[in-house]
Amino acid sequence: MKLAYWMYAGPAHIGTLRIASSFKNVHAIMHAPLGDDYFNVMRSMLERERNFTPVTASIVDRHVLARGSQERVVENITRKDKEEHPDLIVLTPTCTSSILQEDLHNFVERAQMEAKADVILADVNHYRVNELQAAERTLHQIVQFYIEKARKKGALPEGKTEKPSVNIIGISTLGFHNHHDCTELKRLMKDLGIEINQVIPEGASVHNLKTLPKAWFNLVPYRELGLMTARYLEQEFGMPYVDITPMGVVETARCIRKIQQIVNAQGTNVDYEDYINEQTLYVSQAAWFSRSIDCQNLTGKKAVVFGDNTHAAAMTKILSREMGIHVVWAGTYCKYDADWFQKQVSEYCDEVLVTDDHTEIGNAIARVEPAAIFGTQMERHIGKRLNIPCGVISAPIHIQNFPISYKPFMGYEGTNQIADLVYNSFTLGMEDHLLEIFGGHDTKEVVTKSISADSDLIWTKEAEAELNKIPGFVRGKVKRNTEKFARERKITQITIEVMYAAKESVGA
Amino acid sequence: MNVAQPQALTFECETGNYHTFCPISCVAWLYQKIEDSFFLVIGTKTCGYFLQNAMGVMIFAEPRYAMAELEEGDISAQLNDYEELKRLCLQIKRDRNPSVIIWIGTCTTEIIKMDLEGIAPKLEAEIGIPIVVARANGLDYAFTQGEDTVLASMLTRCPDKAVETEKRKENAIQQLFNFGKKKEEIAAEESEYVKHPPLIIFGSLPDPVVTQLTLELKKQGIKVSGWLPSKRYTELPVIEEGYYAVGVNPFLSRTATAFMRRRKCKLITAPFPIGPDGTRAWIEKICSVFGIEPKGLKEREQQVWENLEDYIKLIRGKSVFFMGDNLLEISLARFLIRCGMSCPEIGIPYMDKRYQGAELAMLEQTCQEMGVPMPRIVEKPDNYNQLQRIYELQPDLVITGMAYANPLEARGINTKWSVEFTFAQIHGFTNARDVLELVTRPLRRNNSLKNLGWDKLVKEEAKV
């Protein structure tokens, strides 16, 4: 058992549902107790979805425990088949069905005999995988199912499209800025003269999956979703894939060069260097921003980064490589894929942190006192408590992270958006600090803002007042140094004198 | 609307394929209500994910609840439940020092048959903190019924007289401190009350509403001896055999039963104090049980209705459809029908006809007096079927969960999220306006948008 208040990645079935409900005309049936269909609320609220979420529950209740859920599940599948005529029904196990250990495979086979739709069982184990891994697995499973189905029927189309074309794999519902990223990627492909063969799973029809092999290559923009599918397609059809996330100026260029290499290897002769140059220097504002004096002021400022693999790695590189910001530590909650993260960021930050314990993150932020945080909603709240600005760069996210306006993180427009996000986070911090330097209106009594601060030291009123005069962003550090100094000398009461003695001794 | 007009209430039961919150959500309001408690939900990531998302910002306020997240070793009994729970509860004791730890049993603990009720007393003795066990799981209950299971368990912890005097001794110093003051106050207060057997009210309400209802009864000379739950676990009311108990919420049937069977109390079955009509009926019923002639209630109700007129104007003659998810539906429908609405269907997760008996009778009477057809009451509704009925009936307002609200709005149907009724203050004369504030909000909003011509924002769905 684990005491937990907050989790970064959701349970496995959320991943499966995200894939199923991203496809068009695919219905998911959860084998779950009453109340587990909370996914529908999230999709309807966060994505502000106009349509009903194609997810229903086959309710597990006392009767099911007593008699097994076979009849109920089969009935619910065939009923949904008649009501909604989906192309595919995905039976989705939950934590409850994992322990019931019923033969869901058998139910699927029985239901398949009656249903017009295809029926599959999502092959995910609640206790072994999380949301992201389950999504990865389910997407692969659905693609494999339809490729094999077509192959059996001899309906797999032969050959490639006439012009260079791509499948974009991994755009899904409830993904962080996924819709905007998708639009930006399509635009980028158009600029490069590459046709979009398919985008999966978002908005895709399962009937078209058989045409996936017609594309020249696959693009997997997110580390967490789509790689397994891309590898499968590579293995089956020798399709190359690009797994460089086009986020940030340098990585976008790297991604484009890789695409160039791949399409040229298949017989075209394209040269994207001029395009990259034009975009980098004159169209996107990010490269110019990094040269401007605004950005100069950010040099050496401390930041920390935390999120999923894709976004945390990309942000770390952008901050460090493109803006000269000092990333003290970068972290990810994708523990299952930690090696990759380590390799990506280790040269761009002092320390790598891999954990899914939010208190550990909170303490690590309090310890280094960065000028800005780039993290998830949880880090935003930690930042609020510590008075440090935070830019949200990764799920888990709230409704405000599903903006209505166009805000991609990828491609050249993405670089502009990120520059704004970074710049705004830091200037907010600067304004705050200027206010305080010029007397401000800091009447707060609280001096302890660190998360675990059981201090045995007494500050006199005068010393406390003095401490409050120190600008917020270094106040914690001064406080800590003073207390350390006092402890070393067995001083229990901190006066103004002690404070300045401490300052002199450490030169702080 | 071409609906047959039945002469009596009809009850139906559908498939139970409906959307509602998991009953563990009760920790969200109960941990805030019981200030010295700590709620430990023993379940999986699924439960944790639900709580984290359903409670939104509350999660960041260092709540006094946590998940005891079960891992594979717990499921396959490779780990010892007792030892695991002990480790976590000691950690909670160290970090938070609560007066009570409430274990919320979930679907998983049910299925693997974790003996929470058996482990709790042993662990309680060992760590020195009371442990209350409530099985608020989705196998058996819906949404607000979670509170019912918690209160029913907590009822067994309410002191009877003997325990109370012992406790008093323990707090001798505190007693001394308060003594002089309290004595005078009590003497002065006693004279304002009619002599009647002690009355306990059950149901968790925000403190301001507790005060309002207590004062409302005080005007009739009725003294409230205690509330279940109280502000603090250490202040749970004394309950002796023969006390009277009355509920404030329609979903508390297990608690009501526990009052009668386990504590030998007399249950007052009344409509619930939601809306001015309900509040008056609730007070009148309590008065009648104690043989008190109610004073000034008719005028009080009348005055509240007059203050509501601007809102009632907006809904009079309109129809409302309850999809059903929190068990407040019967009382809300009764109030809205009294406001002049009609109500073709009341969906409800679970219908206790005995506990809600007086409320159902009042609903029936209200329909007759207002001359509207009796609603069909659909227990364990089927959301898919309900949506077909909604398309057919085209009600002016659908009260529904958040899973359906946006899709219905996109199809030009006004909705109100049902969950808001659980969190808003809706009880008593004072809060009748708040109920209508919620109910009329979509109508007021859409009134200001109505000339824009964008009612239906989905393309016609292709019928296959």
mmCIF file of C-alpha atoms in Angstrom, chain A residues 1-14 25 33-38 40-42 44-46 48-53 55-62 65 72 76 79-80 83-85 94-97 99-100 125-131 356 377-378 381-382 385 396-398 451, chain B residues 15-22 38 40 44-46 48-50 52-54 59-60 62-63 65-72 74-75 79 81 84-85 87-88 91-92 96 107-108 110-112 114 137-142 382 384-385 387 391 402-404 406-408 410-411 417 457-458 461 464:
data_model
loop_
_atom_site.group_PDB
_atom_site.id
_atom_site.type_symbol
_atom_site.label_atom_id
_atom_site.label_comp_id
_atom_site.label_asym_id
_atom_site.label_seq_id
_atom_site.Cartn_x
_atom_site.Cartn_y
_atom_site.Cartn_z
ATOM 1 C CA MET A 1 0.000 0.000 0.000
ATOM 2 C CA LYS A 2 1.087 3.507 -0.760
ATOM 3 C CA LEU A 3 -0.133 6.734 0.796
ATOM 4 C CA ALA A 4 -0.968 8.994 -2.130
ATOM 5 C CA TYR A 5 -2.670 12.351 -2.612
ATOM 6 C CA TRP A 6 -1.925 13.033 -6.223
ATOM 7 C CA MET A 7 -0.874 11.122 -9.287
ATOM 8 C CA TYR A 8 0.699 12.343 -12.486
ATOM 9 C CA ALA A 9 -0.457 9.586 -14.827
ATOM 10 C CA GLY A 10 -3.938 8.125 -14.582
ATOM 11 C CA PRO A 11 -4.981 4.493 -14.390
ATOM 12 C CA ALA A 12 -4.637 2.204 -17.392
ATOM 13 C CA HIS A 13 -8.237 2.321 -18.592
ATOM 14 C CA ILE A 14 -8.025 6.098 -19.099
ATOM 15 C CA ASN A 25 -17.246 5.713 -34.566
ATOM 16 C CA PRO A 33 -18.641 -0.439 -11.143
ATOM 17 C CA LEU A 34 -20.976 2.569 -10.994
ATOM 18 C CA GLY A 35 -19.075 5.847 -11.010
ATOM 19 C CA ASP A 36 -16.014 4.669 -12.933
ATOM 20 C CA ASP A 37 -17.193 6.423 -16.077
ATOM 21 C CA TYR A 38 -15.643 9.651 -14.868
ATOM 22 C CA ASN A 40 -16.885 11.042 -19.820
ATOM 23 C CA VAL A 41 -17.007 14.011 -17.491
ATOM 24 C CA MET A 42 -13.378 14.841 -18.148
ATOM 25 C CA SER A 44 -16.984 16.618 -21.892
ATOM 26 C CA MET A 45 -15.627 19.296 -19.559
ATOM 27 C CA LEU A 46 -11.943 19.626 -20.427
ATOM 28 C CA ARG A 48 -15.612 21.045 -24.102
ATOM 29 C CA GLU A 49 -16.792 18.246 -26.341
ATOM 30 C CA ARG A 50 -20.072 18.783 -28.181
ATOM 31 C CA ASN A 51 -20.762 15.147 -28.786
ATOM 32 C CA PHE A 52 -21.525 12.413 -26.343
ATOM 33 C CA THR A 53 -18.395 10.582 -25.326
ATOM 34 C CA VAL A 55 -17.949 5.329 -23.651
ATOM 35 C CA THR A 56 -20.466 3.359 -21.619
ATOM 36 C CA ALA A 57 -20.050 1.175 -18.603
ATOM 37 C CA SER A 58 -21.190 -2.376 -18.272
ATOM 38 C CA ILE A 59 -21.923 -2.016 -14.592
ATOM 39 C CA VAL A 60 -20.361 -4.417 -12.137
ATOM 40 C CA ASP A 61 -22.611 -4.686 -9.099
ATOM 41 C CA ARG A 62 -23.458 -7.233 -6.412
ATOM 42 C CA LEU A 65 -20.097 -10.522 -8.198
ATOM 43 C CA ARG A 72 -24.353 -8.580 -18.836
ATOM 44 C CA ASN A 76 -24.227 -4.541 -23.354
ATOM 45 C CA ARG A 79 -27.037 -3.598 -27.420
ATOM 46 C CA LYS A 80 -24.524 -0.836 -28.129
ATOM 47 C CA GLU A 83 -28.018 1.447 -30.905
ATOM 48 C CA GLU A 84 -24.976 3.221 -32.272
ATOM 49 C CA HIS A 85 -23.689 1.020 -35.098
ATOM 50 C CA THR A 94 -10.624 -1.658 -15.164
ATOM 51 C CA CYS A 95 -8.988 -2.302 -11.816
ATOM 52 C CA THR A 96 -12.156 -4.066 -10.723
ATOM 53 C CA SER A 97 -12.299 -6.439 -13.654
ATOM 54 C CA ILE A 99 -9.205 -8.768 -9.934
ATOM 55 C CA LEU A 100 -12.422 -10.495 -10.919
ATOM 56 C CA ASN A 125 -3.290 -4.814 -17.069
ATOM 57 C CA HIS A 126 -4.351 -2.248 -14.537
ATOM 58 C CA TYR A 127 -1.673 -3.130 -12.033
ATOM 59 C CA ARG A 128 1.228 -3.192 -14.472
ATOM 60 C CA VAL A 129 0.757 -0.173 -16.714
ATOM 61 C CA ASN A 130 -0.395 3.428 -16.398
ATOM 62 C CA GLU A 131 -2.501 5.658 -18.625
ATOM 63 C CA ASP A 356 6.047 10.343 -9.517
ATOM 64 C CA GLN A 377 -0.681 21.814 -12.834
ATOM 65 C CA MET A 378 0.745 20.348 -9.645
ATOM 66 C CA HIS A 381 0.286 25.016 -7.322
ATOM 67 C CA ILE A 382 3.608 24.399 -5.636
ATOM 68 C CA ARG A 385 2.650 28.425 -2.475
ATOM 69 C CA PRO A 396 -1.873 16.557 -15.908
ATOM 70 C CA ILE A 397 -3.772 19.662 -16.761
ATOM 71 C CA HIS A 398 -6.905 21.642 -16.029
ATOM 72 C CA ILE A 451 7.303 22.882 2.372
ATOM 73 C CA THR B 15 -31.093 -1.078 -16.342
ATOM 74 C CA GLY B 16 -28.921 0.993 -14.023
ATOM 75 C CA ASN B 17 -26.683 2.095 -16.883
ATOM 76 C CA TYR B 18 -26.385 5.670 -15.757
ATOM 77 C CA HIS B 19 -23.722 8.154 -14.980
ATOM 78 C CA THR B 20 -23.130 9.313 -11.451
ATOM 79 C CA PHE B 21 -20.249 10.078 -9.127
ATOM 80 C CA CYS B 22 -18.617 7.312 -7.161
ATOM 81 C CA PHE B 38 -8.854 12.229 8.300
ATOM 82 C CA LEU B 40 -8.312 7.321 4.104
ATOM 83 C CA THR B 44 -6.781 1.814 -6.466
ATOM 84 C CA LYS B 45 -5.434 4.429 -8.855
ATOM 85 C CA THR B 46 -8.913 4.568 -10.388
ATOM 86 C CA GLY B 48 -7.497 8.291 -6.708
ATOM 87 C CA TYR B 49 -7.832 9.601 -10.234
ATOM 88 C CA PHE B 50 -11.524 10.213 -9.738
ATOM 89 C CA GLN B 52 -8.143 14.124 -7.881
ATOM 90 C CA ASN B 53 -10.134 15.251 -10.889
ATOM 91 C CA ALA B 54 -13.551 15.575 -9.303
ATOM 92 C CA ILE B 59 -6.654 18.755 -3.950
ATOM 93 C CA PHE B 60 -3.971 21.401 -3.655
ATOM 94 C CA GLU B 62 -3.453 19.898 1.624
ATOM 95 C CA PRO B 63 -6.712 18.092 2.205
ATOM 96 C CA TYR B 65 -7.729 12.815 2.970
ATOM 97 C CA ALA B 66 -5.491 10.452 1.106
ATOM 98 C CA MET B 67 -5.541 7.253 -0.871
ATOM 99 C CA ALA B 68 -4.179 4.052 0.505
ATOM 100 C CA GLU B 69 -3.313 2.894 -2.971
ATOM 101 C CA LEU B 70 -3.461 -0.871 -3.319
ATOM 102 C CA GLU B 71 -0.677 -2.477 -5.260
ATOM 103 C CA GLU B 72 -0.412 -5.860 -6.851
ATOM 104 C CA ASP B 74 -2.001 -6.211 -1.708
ATOM 105 C CA ILE B 75 -4.386 -7.767 -4.179
ATOM 106 C CA LEU B 79 1.401 -8.142 1.779
ATOM 107 C CA ASP B 81 -3.335 -5.818 5.166
ATOM 108 C CA GLU B 84 0.186 -2.124 5.684
ATOM 109 C CA LEU B 85 -2.724 -0.190 7.152
ATOM 110 C CA ARG B 87 2.097 1.695 8.683
ATOM 111 C CA LEU B 88 -0.036 4.221 6.812
ATOM 112 C CA GLN B 91 2.153 8.026 9.311
ATOM 113 C CA ILE B 92 -1.157 9.895 9.267
ATOM 114 C CA ARG B 96 -1.797 15.186 11.014
ATOM 115 C CA CYS B 107 -14.967 -1.846 -4.806
ATOM 116 C CA THR B 108 -11.553 -3.435 -4.611
ATOM 117 C CA GLU B 110 -15.056 -5.568 -1.334
ATOM 118 C CA ILE B 111 -13.963 -7.925 -4.064
ATOM 119 C CA ILE B 112 -10.807 -9.097 -2.353
ATOM 120 C CA MET B 114 -10.445 -7.162 2.956
ATOM 121 C CA ASN B 137 -18.239 1.669 -2.943
ATOM 122 C CA GLY B 138 -19.604 1.795 -6.477
ATOM 123 C CA LEU B 139 -20.774 -1.805 -6.340
ATOM 124 C CA ASP B 140 -23.545 -0.908 -3.936
ATOM 125 C CA TYR B 141 -24.065 2.825 -3.841
ATOM 126 C CA ALA B 142 -24.317 6.022 -5.853
ATOM 127 C CA ASP B 382 -30.756 4.003 -18.312
ATOM 128 C CA TYR B 384 -29.329 6.040 -23.274
ATOM 129 C CA ASN B 385 -33.077 5.517 -23.049
ATOM 130 C CA LEU B 387 -31.690 10.667 -23.941
ATOM 131 C CA TYR B 391 -35.216 14.221 -27.622
ATOM 132 C CA MET B 402 -21.491 16.809 -16.444
ATOM 133 C CA ALA B 403 -20.999 13.934 -18.872
ATOM 134 C CA TYR B 404 -24.155 14.932 -20.733
ATOM 135 C CA ASN B 406 -22.247 19.983 -22.904
ATOM 136 C CA PRO B 407 -23.509 17.534 -25.553
ATOM 137 C CA LEU B 408 -27.127 18.436 -24.686
ATOM 138 C CA ALA B 410 -24.824 21.697 -28.179
ATOM 139 C CA ARG B 411 -28.140 20.193 -29.270
ATOM 140 C CA TRP B 417 -25.378 20.269 -13.674
ATOM 141 C CA LEU B 457 -24.149 23.661 -32.630
ATOM 142 C CA VAL B 458 -23.782 20.127 -33.914
ATOM 143 C CA GLU B 461 -25.889 13.109 -37.090
ATOM 144 C CA VAL B 464 -27.001 4.583 -40.156
#
